Amino acid sequence: MSLSPLAGAPDPEGADCVACGRCCHHGPSTVQLLEDDELRLGEERVRRLTVVMDRPPYFRFVKNDGARCGALDVSVPERYPCAIYDARPEGCRLVEPGSPCCLEARALGHLGTSVEFKRTA
Ligand code: SF4
Ligand code: SF4
């Protein structure tokens, strides 16, 4: 499920992100965790919110909830805060408000292909 597109550029400091949430709508196996991401998240949240591929190379990803990230807090209608914001994986930090992949996500209603998640460790 993607959301409706949003017009225009958001606040560069992220003031519009909780009301937007478009970049946190994407397919499964999108947000990969590196070692530092796992440490920052801690064992309990790693167990609850992530999943490992069932075949090599056994990368770990944040679980999906349908067509959106499973770490998205959808308890309040039309609000999309990240439930693990302070400990969110490095990959999520690449999508800065107003960046090309942010603008693409807002135009599509979900994360597009312009964001590149690169494994660095
Ligand atoms: S698409 Fe842009 S404005 Fe929307 S939540 Fe992501 S970074 Fe924030
Ligand atoms: S971990 Fe947080 S910031 Fe990253 S995609 Fe999921 S909800 Fe969005």
mmCIF file of N, CA and C and ligand atoms in Angstrom:
data_model
loop_
_atom_site.group_PDB
_atom_site.id
_atom_site.type_symbol
_atom_site.label_atom_id
_atom_site.label_comp_id
_atom_site.label_asym_id
_atom_site.label_seq_id
_atom_site.Cartn_x
_atom_site.Cartn_y
_atom_site.Cartn_z
ATOM 1 N N MET A 1 0.840 -1.191 0.000
ATOM 2 C CA MET A 1 0.000 0.000 0.000
ATOM 3 C C MET A 1 0.875 1.242 0.000
ATOM 4 N N SER A 2 0.788 2.019 -1.032
ATOM 5 C CA SER A 2 1.493 3.291 -0.980
ATOM 6 C C SER A 2 0.486 4.363 -0.601
ATOM 7 N N LEU A 3 0.998 5.525 -0.304
ATOM 8 C CA LEU A 3 0.139 6.639 0.068
ATOM 9 C C LEU A 3 -0.058 7.540 -1.143
ATOM 10 N N SER A 4 -0.894 8.530 -0.991
ATOM 11 C CA SER A 4 -1.092 9.473 -2.096
ATOM 12 C C SER A 4 0.161 10.331 -2.250
ATOM 13 N N PRO A 5 0.433 10.794 -3.456
ATOM 14 C CA PRO A 5 1.593 11.664 -3.652
ATOM 15 C C PRO A 5 1.427 12.975 -2.888
ATOM 16 N N LEU A 6 2.572 13.571 -2.575
ATOM 17 C CA LEU A 6 2.576 14.880 -1.918
ATOM 18 C C LEU A 6 3.298 15.868 -2.823
ATOM 19 N N ALA A 7 2.722 17.021 -3.004
ATOM 20 C CA ALA A 7 3.339 18.027 -3.865
ATOM 21 C C ALA A 7 4.348 18.855 -3.079
ATOM 22 N N GLY A 8 5.346 19.343 -3.798
ATOM 23 C CA GLY A 8 6.257 20.313 -3.212
ATOM 24 C C GLY A 8 7.352 19.708 -2.367
ATOM 25 N N ALA A 9 8.289 20.570 -2.006
ATOM 26 C CA ALA A 9 9.432 20.135 -1.197
ATOM 27 C C ALA A 9 9.113 20.283 0.289
ATOM 28 N N PRO A 10 9.632 19.372 1.110
ATOM 29 C CA PRO A 10 9.367 19.457 2.544
ATOM 30 C C PRO A 10 10.349 20.388 3.239
ATOM 31 N N ASP A 11 10.084 20.640 4.497
ATOM 32 C CA ASP A 11 11.010 21.399 5.326
ATOM 33 C C ASP A 11 12.346 20.653 5.390
ATOM 34 N N PRO A 12 13.469 21.302 5.101
ATOM 35 C CA PRO A 12 14.758 20.596 5.081
ATOM 36 C C PRO A 12 15.199 20.084 6.450
ATOM 37 N N GLU A 13 14.602 20.610 7.504
ATOM 38 C CA GLU A 13 14.943 20.126 8.848
ATOM 39 C C GLU A 13 14.069 18.936 9.268
ATOM 40 N N GLY A 14 13.136 18.519 8.420
ATOM 41 C CA GLY A 14 12.341 17.331 8.729
ATOM 42 C C GLY A 14 11.029 17.605 9.442
ATOM 43 N N ALA A 15 10.621 18.864 9.495
ATOM 44 C CA ALA A 15 9.387 19.197 10.215
ATOM 45 C C ALA A 15 8.152 18.540 9.590
ATOM 46 N N ASP A 16 8.238 18.178 8.306
ATOM 47 C CA ASP A 16 7.080 17.582 7.622
ATOM 48 C C ASP A 16 7.108 16.052 7.613
ATOM 49 N N CYS A 17 8.164 15.447 8.120
ATOM 50 C CA CYS A 17 8.348 13.999 7.940
ATOM 51 C C CYS A 17 7.261 13.152 8.605
ATOM 52 N N VAL A 18 6.879 13.487 9.830
ATOM 53 C CA VAL A 18 5.899 12.649 10.524
ATOM 54 C C VAL A 18 4.548 12.671 9.797
ATOM 55 N N ALA A 19 4.233 13.777 9.164
ATOM 56 C CA ALA A 19 2.980 13.865 8.412
ATOM 57 C C ALA A 19 3.114 13.271 7.008
ATOM 58 N N CYS A 20 4.330 12.911 6.617
ATOM 59 C CA CYS A 20 4.584 12.401 5.263
ATOM 60 C C CYS A 20 4.781 10.882 5.284
ATOM 61 N N GLY A 21 5.901 10.416 5.751
ATOM 62 C CA GLY A 21 6.150 8.975 5.873
ATOM 63 C C GLY A 21 6.289 8.231 4.560
ATOM 64 N N ARG A 22 6.342 8.936 3.434
ATOM 65 C CA ARG A 22 6.372 8.246 2.130
ATOM 66 C C ARG A 22 7.618 7.377 1.965
ATOM 67 N N CYS A 23 8.775 7.830 2.426
ATOM 68 C CA CYS A 23 9.997 7.040 2.218
ATOM 69 C C CYS A 23 10.024 5.790 3.099
ATOM 70 N N CYS A 24 9.152 5.694 4.082
ATOM 71 C CA CYS A 24 9.086 4.501 4.936
ATOM 72 C C CYS A 24 8.071 3.500 4.402
ATOM 73 N N HIS A 25 7.497 3.791 3.256
ATOM 74 C CA HIS A 25 6.644 2.843 2.543
ATOM 75 C C HIS A 25 7.474 2.258 1.398
ATOM 76 N N HIS A 26 7.711 0.962 1.453
ATOM 77 C CA HIS A 26 8.578 0.295 0.480
ATOM 78 C C HIS A 26 8.397 -1.212 0.592
ATOM 79 N N GLY A 27 9.003 -1.927 -0.316
ATOM 80 C CA GLY A 27 8.899 -3.377 -0.308
ATOM 81 C C GLY A 27 9.753 -4.000 0.788
ATOM 82 N N PRO A 28 9.573 -5.317 1.046
ATOM 83 C CA PRO A 28 10.398 -6.001 2.033
ATOM 84 C C PRO A 28 11.861 -6.052 1.611
ATOM 85 N N SER A 29 12.733 -6.345 2.566
ATOM 86 C CA SER A 29 14.186 -6.441 2.320
ATOM 87 C C SER A 29 14.719 -5.160 1.697
ATOM 88 N N THR A 30 14.293 -4.053 2.238
ATOM 89 C CA THR A 30 14.777 -2.751 1.758
ATOM 90 C C THR A 30 15.763 -2.138 2.749
ATOM 91 N N VAL A 31 15.425 -2.130 4.030
ATOM 92 C CA VAL A 31 16.274 -1.475 5.032
ATOM 93 C C VAL A 31 17.184 -2.522 5.680
ATOM 94 N N GLN A 32 18.400 -2.566 5.182
ATOM 95 C CA GLN A 32 19.366 -3.545 5.689
ATOM 96 C C GLN A 32 20.060 -3.025 6.939
ATOM 97 N N LEU A 33 20.367 -3.940 7.851
ATOM 98 C CA LEU A 33 21.104 -3.570 9.059
ATOM 99 C C LEU A 33 22.554 -4.009 8.942
ATOM 100 N N LEU A 34 23.458 -3.067 9.209
ATOM 101 C CA LEU A 34 24.866 -3.402 9.342
ATOM 102 C C LEU A 34 25.150 -3.661 10.823
ATOM 103 N N GLU A 35 26.377 -4.075 11.104
ATOM 104 C CA GLU A 35 26.718 -4.455 12.484
ATOM 105 C C GLU A 35 26.442 -3.309 13.465
ATOM 106 N N ASP A 36 26.849 -2.108 13.100
ATOM 107 C CA ASP A 36 26.634 -0.964 13.996
ATOM 108 C C ASP A 36 25.145 -0.689 14.203
ATOM 109 N N ASP A 37 24.354 -0.925 13.159
ATOM 110 C CA ASP A 37 22.904 -0.726 13.280
ATOM 111 C C ASP A 37 22.326 -1.691 14.313
ATOM 112 N N GLU A 38 22.785 -2.941 14.276
ATOM 113 C CA GLU A 38 22.290 -3.938 15.227
ATOM 114 C C GLU A 38 22.671 -3.565 16.648
ATOM 115 N N LEU A 39 23.903 -3.108 16.834
ATOM 116 C CA LEU A 39 24.354 -2.721 18.172
ATOM 117 C C LEU A 39 23.520 -1.557 18.705
ATOM 118 N N ARG A 40 23.282 -0.578 17.832
ATOM 119 C CA ARG A 40 22.518 0.608 18.245
ATOM 120 C C ARG A 40 21.079 0.235 18.590
ATOM 121 N N LEU A 41 20.527 -0.705 17.867
ATOM 122 C CA LEU A 41 19.131 -1.105 18.074
ATOM 123 C C LEU A 41 18.961 -1.944 19.342
ATOM 124 N N GLY A 42 19.942 -2.769 19.634
ATOM 125 C CA GLY A 42 19.858 -3.611 20.828
ATOM 126 C C GLY A 42 19.142 -4.920 20.543
ATOM 127 N N GLU A 43 19.442 -5.933 21.385
ATOM 128 C CA GLU A 43 18.983 -7.305 21.121
ATOM 129 C C GLU A 43 17.472 -7.419 21.017
ATOM 130 N N GLU A 44 16.755 -6.801 21.941
ATOM 131 C CA GLU A 44 15.298 -6.982 21.977
ATOM 132 C C GLU A 44 14.652 -6.464 20.694
ATOM 133 N N ARG A 45 15.051 -5.277 20.259
ATOM 134 C CA ARG A 45 14.438 -4.719 19.049
ATOM 135 C C ARG A 45 14.938 -5.436 17.807
ATOM 136 N N VAL A 46 16.166 -5.907 17.821
ATOM 137 C CA VAL A 46 16.649 -6.696 16.683
ATOM 138 C C VAL A 46 15.796 -7.956 16.542
ATOM 139 N N ARG A 47 15.505 -8.597 17.678
ATOM 140 C CA ARG A 47 14.703 -9.828 17.648
ATOM 141 C C ARG A 47 13.278 -9.533 17.164
ATOM 142 N N ARG A 48 12.716 -8.456 17.649
ATOM 143 C CA ARG A 48 11.300 -8.152 17.381
ATOM 144 C C ARG A 48 11.072 -7.534 16.007
ATOM 145 N N LEU A 49 11.998 -6.746 15.527
ATOM 146 C CA LEU A 49 11.721 -5.908 14.351
ATOM 147 C C LEU A 49 12.494 -6.285 13.098
ATOM 148 N N THR A 50 13.380 -7.267 13.198
ATOM 149 C CA THR A 50 14.206 -7.562 12.026
ATOM 150 C C THR A 50 14.112 -9.027 11.630
ATOM 151 N N VAL A 51 14.571 -9.310 10.436
ATOM 152 C CA VAL A 51 14.510 -10.670 9.905
ATOM 153 C C VAL A 51 15.773 -10.913 9.069
ATOM 154 N N VAL A 52 16.253 -12.162 9.090
ATOM 155 C CA VAL A 52 17.450 -12.527 8.332
ATOM 156 C C VAL A 52 17.025 -13.315 7.092
ATOM 157 N N MET A 53 17.690 -13.033 5.981
ATOM 158 C CA MET A 53 17.424 -13.798 4.755
ATOM 159 C C MET A 53 17.583 -15.290 5.032
ATOM 160 N N ASP A 54 16.769 -16.107 4.363
ATOM 161 C CA ASP A 54 16.839 -17.550 4.609
ATOM 162 C C ASP A 54 17.864 -18.245 3.718
ATOM 163 N N ARG A 55 18.654 -17.460 3.019
ATOM 164 C CA ARG A 55 19.720 -18.048 2.191
ATOM 165 C C ARG A 55 20.893 -17.067 2.142
ATOM 166 N N PRO A 56 22.087 -17.554 1.754
ATOM 167 C CA PRO A 56 23.242 -16.654 1.686
ATOM 168 C C PRO A 56 22.916 -15.456 0.798
ATOM 169 N N PRO A 57 23.384 -14.282 1.149
ATOM 170 C CA PRO A 57 24.397 -13.966 2.165
ATOM 171 C C PRO A 57 23.828 -13.672 3.550
ATOM 172 N N TYR A 58 22.605 -14.061 3.837
ATOM 173 C CA TYR A 58 22.014 -13.945 5.178
ATOM 174 C C TYR A 58 22.057 -12.529 5.732
ATOM 175 N N PHE A 59 21.791 -11.555 4.888
ATOM 176 C CA PHE A 59 21.709 -10.184 5.379
ATOM 177 C C PHE A 59 20.474 -10.035 6.272
ATOM 178 N N ARG A 60 20.580 -9.079 7.188
ATOM 179 C CA ARG A 60 19.454 -8.796 8.092
ATOM 180 C C ARG A 60 18.761 -7.499 7.659
ATOM 181 N N PHE A 61 17.431 -7.521 7.686
ATOM 182 C CA PHE A 61 16.637 -6.355 7.275
ATOM 183 C C PHE A 61 15.598 -6.029 8.343
ATOM 184 N N VAL A 62 15.176 -4.777 8.379
ATOM 185 C CA VAL A 62 14.002 -4.432 9.168
ATOM 186 C C VAL A 62 12.801 -5.114 8.519
ATOM 187 N N LYS A 63 11.950 -5.722 9.346
ATOM 188 C CA LYS A 63 10.758 -6.408 8.815
ATOM 189 C C LYS A 63 9.820 -5.420 8.155
ATOM 190 N N ASN A 64 9.030 -5.925 7.239
ATOM 191 C CA ASN A 64 7.963 -5.116 6.661
ATOM 192 C C ASN A 64 6.632 -5.433 7.324
ATOM 193 N N ASP A 65 5.732 -4.471 7.275
ATOM 194 C CA ASP A 65 4.343 -4.664 7.668
ATOM 195 C C ASP A 65 3.534 -4.319 6.422
ATOM 196 N N GLY A 66 3.200 -5.330 5.644
ATOM 197 C CA GLY A 66 2.586 -5.060 4.345
ATOM 198 C C GLY A 66 3.582 -4.321 3.469
ATOM 199 N N ALA A 67 3.162 -3.222 2.906
ATOM 200 C CA ALA A 67 4.033 -2.475 1.997
ATOM 201 C C ALA A 67 4.707 -1.297 2.693
ATOM 202 N N ARG A 68 4.840 -1.398 4.005
ATOM 203 C CA ARG A 68 5.559 -0.329 4.707
ATOM 204 C C ARG A 68 6.501 -0.944 5.734
ATOM 205 N N CYS A 69 7.432 -0.144 6.202
ATOM 206 C CA CYS A 69 8.394 -0.618 7.192
ATOM 207 C C CYS A 69 7.679 -1.002 8.484
ATOM 208 N N GLY A 70 8.090 -2.114 9.061
ATOM 209 C CA GLY A 70 7.476 -2.596 10.291
ATOM 210 C C GLY A 70 7.850 -1.768 11.507
ATOM 211 N N ALA A 71 8.796 -0.862 11.358
ATOM 212 C CA ALA A 71 9.172 0.004 12.482
ATOM 213 C C ALA A 71 8.402 1.318 12.463
ATOM 214 N N LEU A 72 7.515 1.451 11.507
ATOM 215 C CA LEU A 72 6.720 2.670 11.436
ATOM 216 C C LEU A 72 5.594 2.576 12.470
ATOM 217 N N ASP A 73 5.401 3.627 13.242
ATOM 218 C CA ASP A 73 4.331 3.665 14.238
ATOM 219 C C ASP A 73 3.089 4.247 13.561
ATOM 220 N N VAL A 74 2.098 3.389 13.313
ATOM 221 C CA VAL A 74 0.890 3.841 12.603
ATOM 222 C C VAL A 74 -0.312 3.896 13.558
ATOM 223 N N SER A 75 -0.033 4.108 14.836
ATOM 224 C CA SER A 75 -1.114 4.098 15.834
ATOM 225 C C SER A 75 -1.998 5.341 15.754
ATOM 226 N N VAL A 76 -1.503 6.400 15.173
ATOM 227 C CA VAL A 76 -2.303 7.621 15.026
ATOM 228 C C VAL A 76 -2.541 7.850 13.529
ATOM 229 N N PRO A 77 -3.809 7.915 13.101
ATOM 230 C CA PRO A 77 -4.100 8.070 11.669
ATOM 231 C C PRO A 77 -3.371 9.269 11.053
ATOM 232 N N GLU A 78 -2.800 9.009 9.882
ATOM 233 C CA GLU A 78 -2.118 10.043 9.087
ATOM 234 C C GLU A 78 -0.886 10.635 9.769
ATOM 235 N N ARG A 79 -0.345 9.917 10.726
ATOM 236 C CA ARG A 79 0.938 10.296 11.332
ATOM 237 C C ARG A 79 1.869 9.096 11.157
ATOM 238 N N TYR A 80 3.108 9.333 10.767
ATOM 239 C CA TYR A 80 4.027 8.244 10.431
ATOM 240 C C TYR A 80 5.386 8.425 11.117
ATOM 241 N N PRO A 81 5.401 8.430 12.435
ATOM 242 C CA PRO A 81 6.702 8.531 13.099
ATOM 243 C C PRO A 81 7.434 7.190 13.062
ATOM 244 N N CYS A 82 8.739 7.247 13.000
ATOM 245 C CA CYS A 82 9.552 6.033 13.116
ATOM 246 C C CYS A 82 9.654 5.684 14.596
ATOM 247 N N ALA A 83 9.289 4.441 14.933
ATOM 248 C CA ALA A 83 9.295 4.019 16.335
ATOM 249 C C ALA A 83 10.707 3.821 16.874
ATOM 250 N N ILE A 84 11.689 3.803 15.979
ATOM 251 C CA ILE A 84 13.078 3.598 16.406
ATOM 252 C C ILE A 84 13.953 4.734 15.890
ATOM 253 N N TYR A 85 13.375 5.918 15.835
ATOM 254 C CA TYR A 85 14.039 7.015 15.123
ATOM 255 C C TYR A 85 15.491 7.238 15.560
ATOM 256 N N ASP A 86 15.732 7.306 16.876
ATOM 257 C CA ASP A 86 17.098 7.598 17.339
ATOM 258 C C ASP A 86 18.076 6.475 17.005
ATOM 259 N N ALA A 87 17.548 5.270 16.820
ATOM 260 C CA ALA A 87 18.407 4.119 16.524
ATOM 261 C C ALA A 87 18.190 3.602 15.109
ATOM 262 N N ARG A 88 17.570 4.398 14.256
ATOM 263 C CA ARG A 88 17.256 3.907 12.902
ATOM 264 C C ARG A 88 18.552 3.578 12.158
ATOM 265 N N PRO A 89 18.480 2.594 11.252
ATOM 266 C CA PRO A 89 19.682 2.163 10.525
ATOM 267 C C PRO A 89 20.275 3.271 9.662
ATOM 268 N N GLU A 90 21.540 3.108 9.365
ATOM 269 C CA GLU A 90 22.256 4.097 8.539
ATOM 270 C C GLU A 90 21.541 4.321 7.212
ATOM 271 N N GLY A 91 21.012 3.237 6.626
ATOM 272 C CA GLY A 91 20.347 3.371 5.327
ATOM 273 C C GLY A 91 19.231 4.397 5.361
ATOM 274 N N CYS A 92 18.487 4.438 6.449
ATOM 275 C CA CYS A 92 17.380 5.403 6.564
ATOM 276 C C CYS A 92 17.906 6.824 6.610
ATOM 277 N N ARG A 93 19.098 6.993 7.138
ATOM 278 C CA ARG A 93 19.663 8.342 7.284
ATOM 279 C C ARG A 93 20.099 8.920 5.939
ATOM 280 N N LEU A 94 20.172 8.063 4.911
ATOM 281 C CA LEU A 94 20.525 8.547 3.572
ATOM 282 C C LEU A 94 19.397 9.357 2.957
ATOM 283 N N VAL A 95 18.184 9.093 3.401
ATOM 284 C CA VAL A 95 17.020 9.769 2.810
ATOM 285 C C VAL A 95 16.772 11.061 3.590
ATOM 286 N N GLU A 96 17.473 12.096 3.213
ATOM 287 C CA GLU A 96 17.330 13.363 3.915
ATOM 288 C C GLU A 96 16.165 14.160 3.328
ATOM 289 N N PRO A 97 15.448 14.883 4.187
ATOM 290 C CA PRO A 97 14.333 15.684 3.680
ATOM 291 C C PRO A 97 14.799 16.649 2.590
ATOM 292 N N GLY A 98 14.098 16.640 1.480
ATOM 293 C CA GLY A 98 14.444 17.527 0.372
ATOM 294 C C GLY A 98 15.456 16.932 -0.586
ATOM 295 N N SER A 99 16.029 15.763 -0.271
ATOM 296 C CA SER A 99 16.987 15.112 -1.171
ATOM 297 C C SER A 99 16.229 14.528 -2.368
ATOM 298 N N PRO A 100 16.948 14.180 -3.455
ATOM 299 C CA PRO A 100 16.247 13.614 -4.626
ATOM 300 C C PRO A 100 15.392 12.394 -4.286
ATOM 301 N N CYS A 101 15.891 11.501 -3.421
ATOM 302 C CA CYS A 101 15.080 10.301 -3.128
ATOM 303 C C CYS A 101 13.870 10.649 -2.262
ATOM 304 N N CYS A 102 13.998 11.679 -1.428
ATOM 305 C CA CYS A 102 12.838 12.161 -0.666
ATOM 306 C C CYS A 102 11.792 12.722 -1.615
ATOM 307 N N LEU A 103 12.226 13.560 -2.529
ATOM 308 C CA LEU A 103 11.265 14.175 -3.461
ATOM 309 C C LEU A 103 10.609 13.115 -4.332
ATOM 310 N N GLU A 104 11.390 12.094 -4.702
ATOM 311 C CA GLU A 104 10.809 11.003 -5.492
ATOM 312 C C GLU A 104 9.760 10.245 -4.672
ATOM 313 N N ALA A 105 10.088 9.972 -3.402
ATOM 314 C CA ALA A 105 9.136 9.256 -2.541
ATOM 315 C C ALA A 105 7.852 10.058 -2.368
ATOM 316 N N ARG A 106 7.992 11.353 -2.202
ATOM 317 C CA ARG A 106 6.801 12.196 -2.046
ATOM 318 C C ARG A 106 5.971 12.204 -3.335
ATOM 319 N N ALA A 107 6.640 12.213 -4.473
ATOM 320 C CA ALA A 107 5.916 12.237 -5.749
ATOM 321 C C ALA A 107 5.229 10.898 -6.037
ATOM 322 N N LEU A 108 5.842 9.803 -5.584
ATOM 323 C CA LEU A 108 5.291 8.472 -5.857
ATOM 324 C C LEU A 108 4.302 8.003 -4.782
ATOM 325 N N GLY A 109 4.510 8.460 -3.551
ATOM 326 C CA GLY A 109 3.732 7.944 -2.422
ATOM 327 C C GLY A 109 4.424 6.773 -1.748
ATOM 328 N N HIS A 110 5.611 6.437 -2.194
ATOM 329 C CA HIS A 110 6.414 5.362 -1.605
ATOM 330 C C HIS A 110 7.857 5.544 -2.049
ATOM 331 N N LEU A 111 8.772 4.842 -1.398
ATOM 332 C CA LEU A 111 10.186 4.953 -1.756
ATOM 333 C C LEU A 111 10.396 4.503 -3.200
ATOM 334 N N GLY A 112 11.179 5.265 -3.943
ATOM 335 C CA GLY A 112 11.434 4.920 -5.337
ATOM 336 C C GLY A 112 12.786 4.267 -5.524
ATOM 337 N N THR A 113 13.297 4.328 -6.733
ATOM 338 C CA THR A 113 14.536 3.624 -7.047
ATOM 339 C C THR A 113 15.759 4.531 -6.993
ATOM 340 N N SER A 114 15.564 5.813 -6.734
ATOM 341 C CA SER A 114 16.730 6.706 -6.767
ATOM 342 C C SER A 114 17.589 6.590 -5.522
ATOM 343 N N VAL A 115 17.068 5.964 -4.454
ATOM 344 C CA VAL A 115 17.899 5.779 -3.268
ATOM 345 C C VAL A 115 18.734 4.519 -3.435
ATOM 346 N N GLU A 116 20.006 4.631 -3.119
ATOM 347 C CA GLU A 116 20.898 3.468 -3.227
ATOM 348 C C GLU A 116 21.377 3.102 -1.841
ATOM 349 N N PHE A 117 21.004 1.913 -1.377
ATOM 350 C CA PHE A 117 21.507 1.423 -0.105
ATOM 351 C C PHE A 117 22.750 0.601 -0.400
ATOM 352 N N LYS A 118 23.876 1.058 0.065
ATOM 353 C CA LYS A 118 25.119 0.341 -0.230
ATOM 354 C C LYS A 118 25.674 -0.285 1.040
ATOM 355 N N ARG A 119 25.962 -1.575 0.972
ATOM 356 C CA ARG A 119 26.557 -2.245 2.127
ATOM 357 C C ARG A 119 28.016 -1.841 2.211
ATOM 358 N N THR A 120 28.420 -1.301 3.364
ATOM 359 C CA THR A 120 29.785 -0.800 3.507
ATOM 360 C C THR A 120 30.591 -1.610 4.507
ATOM 361 N N ALA A 121 29.992 -2.548 5.173
ATOM 362 C CA ALA A 121 30.747 -3.352 6.160
ATOM 363 C C ALA A 121 30.186 -4.764 6.179
HETATM 364 S S1 SF4 B 1 9.815 11.351 1.962
HETATM 365 FE FE1 SF4 B 1 11.017 13.134 2.662
HETATM 366 S S2 SF4 B 1 9.561 14.421 3.786
HETATM 367 FE FE2 SF4 B 1 8.666 12.395 3.576
HETATM 368 S S3 SF4 B 1 9.248 11.309 5.492
HETATM 369 FE FE3 SF4 B 1 10.783 10.815 3.921
HETATM 370 S S4 SF4 B 1 12.426 12.337 4.200
HETATM 371 FE FE4 SF4 B 1 10.608 13.119 5.283
HETATM 372 S S1 SF4 B 2 13.418 2.180 10.317
HETATM 373 FE FE1 SF4 B 2 12.233 4.046 10.691
HETATM 374 S S2 SF4 B 2 13.099 5.560 9.273
HETATM 375 FE FE2 SF4 B 2 13.757 3.545 8.565
HETATM 376 S S3 SF4 B 2 12.207 2.942 7.024
HETATM 377 FE FE3 SF4 B 2 11.608 2.090 9.011
HETATM 378 S S4 SF4 B 2 10.172 3.582 9.908
HETATM 379 FE FE4 SF4 B 2 11.315 4.601 8.258
#
